[in-house]
Tab-separated table of C-alpha atoms in Angstrom:
chain	number	residue	atom	x	y	z
A	1	UNK	CA	3.120	-153.393	42.342
A	2	UNK	CA	6.774	-154.199	41.834
A	3	UNK	CA	6.318	-154.132	38.045
A	4	UNK	CA	4.802	-150.639	38.147
A	5	UNK	CA	7.707	-149.324	40.208
A	6	UNK	CA	10.253	-150.871	37.833
A	7	UNK	CA	8.498	-149.452	34.749
A	8	UNK	CA	8.319	-146.014	36.357
A	9	UNK	CA	12.025	-146.052	37.175
A	10	UNK	CA	12.853	-147.265	33.657
A	11	UNK	CA	10.839	-144.436	32.059
A	12	UNK	CA	12.369	-141.598	34.124
A	13	UNK	CA	15.551	-141.260	32.015
A	14	UNK	CA	13.401	-140.890	28.874
A	15	UNK	CA	11.721	-137.807	30.314
A	16	UNK	CA	15.056	-135.970	30.105
A	17	UNK	CA	15.224	-136.603	26.325
A	18	UNK	CA	12.421	-134.147	25.570
A	19	UNK	CA	14.565	-131.183	24.559
A	20	UNK	CA	14.281	-129.340	21.273
A	21	UNK	CA	16.806	-126.543	20.956
A	22	UNK	CA	15.810	-125.460	17.424
A	23	UNK	CA	15.172	-121.757	16.887
A	24	UNK	CA	11.595	-120.821	17.706
A	25	UNK	CA	10.842	-123.814	19.933
A	26	UNK	CA	10.000	-123.325	23.597
A	27	UNK	CA	12.291	-125.198	25.935
A	28	UNK	CA	11.113	-124.056	29.371
A	29	UNK	CA	8.223	-122.139	30.862
A	30	UNK	CA	10.506	-119.133	31.256
A	31	UNK	CA	11.996	-116.505	29.008
A	32	UNK	CA	15.146	-117.505	27.173
A	33	UNK	CA	18.009	-115.007	27.117
A	34	UNK	CA	18.178	-112.933	23.932
A	35	UNK	CA	19.638	-114.927	21.061
A	36	UNK	CA	23.072	-113.971	19.828
A	37	UNK	CA	23.792	-113.751	16.129
A	38	UNK	CA	25.826	-116.408	14.402
A	39	UNK	CA	29.290	-115.284	13.274
A	40	UNK	CA	29.564	-113.797	9.788
A	41	UNK	CA	32.250	-115.673	7.835
A	42	UNK	CA	33.431	-116.103	4.259
A	43	UNK	CA	32.396	-119.314	2.500
A	44	UNK	CA	35.988	-120.605	2.553
A	45	UNK	CA	36.207	-120.172	6.321
A	46	UNK	CA	32.690	-121.382	7.171
A	47	UNK	CA	32.825	-124.493	4.981
A	48	UNK	CA	36.514	-125.443	5.340
A	49	UNK	CA	36.123	-128.544	7.511
A	50	UNK	CA	32.510	-129.400	6.674
A	51	UNK	CA	31.537	-132.537	4.798
A	52	UNK	CA	29.946	-131.631	1.436
A	53	UNK	CA	26.863	-133.643	2.396
A	54	UNK	CA	26.239	-131.321	5.346
A	55	UNK	CA	26.248	-128.017	3.433
A	56	UNK	CA	22.550	-127.468	4.062
A	57	UNK	CA	20.788	-124.168	4.730
A	58	UNK	CA	19.803	-123.572	8.356
A	59	UNK	CA	17.149	-121.282	9.788
A	60	UNK	CA	18.202	-117.795	10.837
A	61	UNK	CA	17.145	-116.208	14.107
A	62	UNK	CA	15.933	-112.639	14.518
A	63	UNK	CA	19.405	-111.833	15.900
A	64	UNK	CA	20.966	-113.202	12.683
A	65	UNK	CA	18.666	-111.026	10.564
A	66	UNK	CA	19.499	-107.961	12.675
A	67	UNK	CA	23.263	-108.623	12.378
A	68	UNK	CA	22.873	-108.787	8.599
A	69	UNK	CA	20.539	-105.791	8.461
A	70	UNK	CA	18.118	-108.083	6.626
A	71	UNK	CA	14.850	-107.546	8.490
A	72	UNK	CA	13.110	-106.068	5.417
A	73	UNK	CA	14.773	-108.089	2.659
A	74	UNK	CA	13.349	-110.912	0.594
A	75	UNK	CA	13.459	-114.100	2.624
A	76	UNK	CA	13.446	-117.710	1.415
A	77	UNK	CA	11.730	-120.019	3.914
A	78	UNK	CA	11.568	-123.816	3.756
A	79	UNK	CA	7.952	-123.713	4.984
A	80	UNK	CA	5.426	-120.889	5.037
A	81	UNK	CA	5.770	-120.473	8.812
A	82	UNK	CA	9.548	-121.075	9.161
A	83	UNK	CA	12.265	-118.590	9.919
A	84	UNK	CA	14.274	-117.678	6.767
A	85	UNK	CA	17.196	-119.752	5.507
A	86	UNK	CA	18.364	-117.364	2.770
A	87	UNK	CA	17.900	-113.597	2.507
A	88	UNK	CA	18.540	-111.315	-0.459
A	89	UNK	CA	17.723	-107.821	-1.693
A	90	UNK	CA	17.498	-106.051	-5.028
A	91	UNK	CA	20.904	-104.407	-4.579
A	92	UNK	CA	22.699	-107.721	-5.189
A	93	UNK	CA	23.437	-108.660	-1.576
A	94	UNK	CA	22.326	-111.839	0.147
A	95	UNK	CA	23.255	-114.244	2.936
A	96	UNK	CA	22.747	-117.893	3.812
A	97	UNK	CA	23.297	-119.737	7.081
A	98	UNK	CA	25.301	-122.971	6.813
A	99	UNK	CA	27.219	-124.780	9.565
A	100	UNK	CA	26.047	-122.253	12.156
A	101	UNK	CA	27.716	-119.398	10.256
A	102	UNK	CA	26.218	-116.551	8.247
A	103	UNK	CA	27.791	-116.406	4.791
A	104	UNK	CA	27.286	-113.191	2.794
A	105	UNK	CA	26.915	-113.670	-0.957
A	106	UNK	CA	26.890	-111.261	-3.878
A	107	UNK	CA	24.740	-111.457	-6.987
A	108	UNK	CA	26.661	-112.576	-10.053
A	109	UNK	CA	23.584	-112.600	-12.335
A	110	UNK	CA	19.826	-112.387	-11.907
A	111	UNK	CA	18.895	-114.955	-9.247
A	112	UNK	CA	22.497	-116.171	-8.897
A	113	UNK	CA	24.744	-115.475	-5.911
A	114	UNK	CA	28.284	-116.487	-4.983
A	115	UNK	CA	30.982	-116.275	-2.320
A	116	UNK	CA	34.156	-118.091	-3.347
A	117	UNK	CA	33.197	-121.644	-4.361
A	118	UNK	CA	29.729	-121.389	-2.794
A	119	UNK	CA	27.058	-120.792	-5.432
A	120	UNK	CA	23.349	-120.198	-4.883
A	121	UNK	CA	20.595	-119.957	-7.494
A	122	UNK	CA	16.987	-118.948	-6.937
A	123	UNK	CA	13.995	-119.255	-9.212
A	124	UNK	CA	10.405	-118.171	-8.621
A	125	UNK	CA	7.959	-121.024	-9.268
A	126	UNK	CA	4.463	-120.743	-10.721
A	127	UNK	CA	2.728	-121.948	-7.574
A	128	UNK	CA	1.846	-120.718	-4.121
A	129	UNK	CA	1.391	-122.276	-0.716
A	130	UNK	CA	-1.734	-122.704	1.372
A	131	UNK	CA	-1.167	-119.311	3.018
A	132	UNK	CA	-0.721	-117.635	-0.368
A	133	UNK	CA	3.081	-117.252	-0.291
A	134	UNK	CA	4.936	-117.457	-3.605
A	135	UNK	CA	6.915	-120.690	-4.085
A	136	UNK	CA	10.605	-120.476	-4.871
A	137	UNK	CA	13.408	-122.890	-5.677
A	138	UNK	CA	16.815	-122.577	-3.971
A	139	UNK	CA	19.830	-124.484	-5.309
A	140	UNK	CA	23.068	-124.650	-3.297
A	141	UNK	CA	26.399	-125.827	-4.746
A	142	UNK	CA	29.431	-125.707	-2.477
A	143	UNK	CA	33.108	-126.610	-2.534
A	144	UNK	CA	33.875	-130.328	-2.952
A	145	UNK	CA	30.182	-131.108	-3.624
A	146	UNK	CA	29.609	-133.660	-6.378
A	147	UNK	CA	25.932	-132.720	-6.675
A	148	UNK	CA	24.014	-129.582	-5.873
A	149	UNK	CA	21.235	-129.480	-3.269
A	150	UNK	CA	17.835	-128.179	-4.296
A	151	UNK	CA	15.036	-126.969	-2.042
A	152	UNK	CA	11.507	-125.797	-2.679
A	153	UNK	CA	10.186	-123.225	-0.277
A	154	UNK	CA	8.432	-119.896	-0.074
A	155	UNK	CA	9.536	-116.313	-0.446
A	156	UNK	CA	8.428	-113.066	1.118
A	157	UNK	CA	9.808	-109.612	0.445
A	158	UNK	CA	9.650	-107.002	3.223
A	159	UNK	CA	6.382	-108.219	4.758
A	160	UNK	CA	4.840	-108.223	1.272
A	161	UNK	CA	4.444	-111.346	-0.855
A	162	UNK	CA	7.110	-111.657	-3.546
């Protein structure tokens, strides 16, 4: 009986570790307050004190998309059911979320975007996912990075497959 009580007391602190604060994950059986949009910053400001190895795209919330006016743009997603990590339109505007900041980028060529030293390239791949979404490659090269980061994901354009 003593052993059961000791094991129960030892396991109680672990129960508090079950928190996942990622966008789209339920944390409580109650409504969360409306999400606020991440700040919109230039690449120089957003990436100034960030290690080059941490310049990875993050998922955007619906509030982020609304702040960018990007609800009906093309959206690059890391999985078919994920929130977008990079958004772009056919007018040459785009945005990526890195380090908790939204960084607007401008097209410099077809499928190429930039903001200062931050460079992003996209390329449609000849494959599709299980849900039928078009696959896309996203390459990110930032300031002080020795190598670029590449990601394969999926793209949608305004609720229509790209």
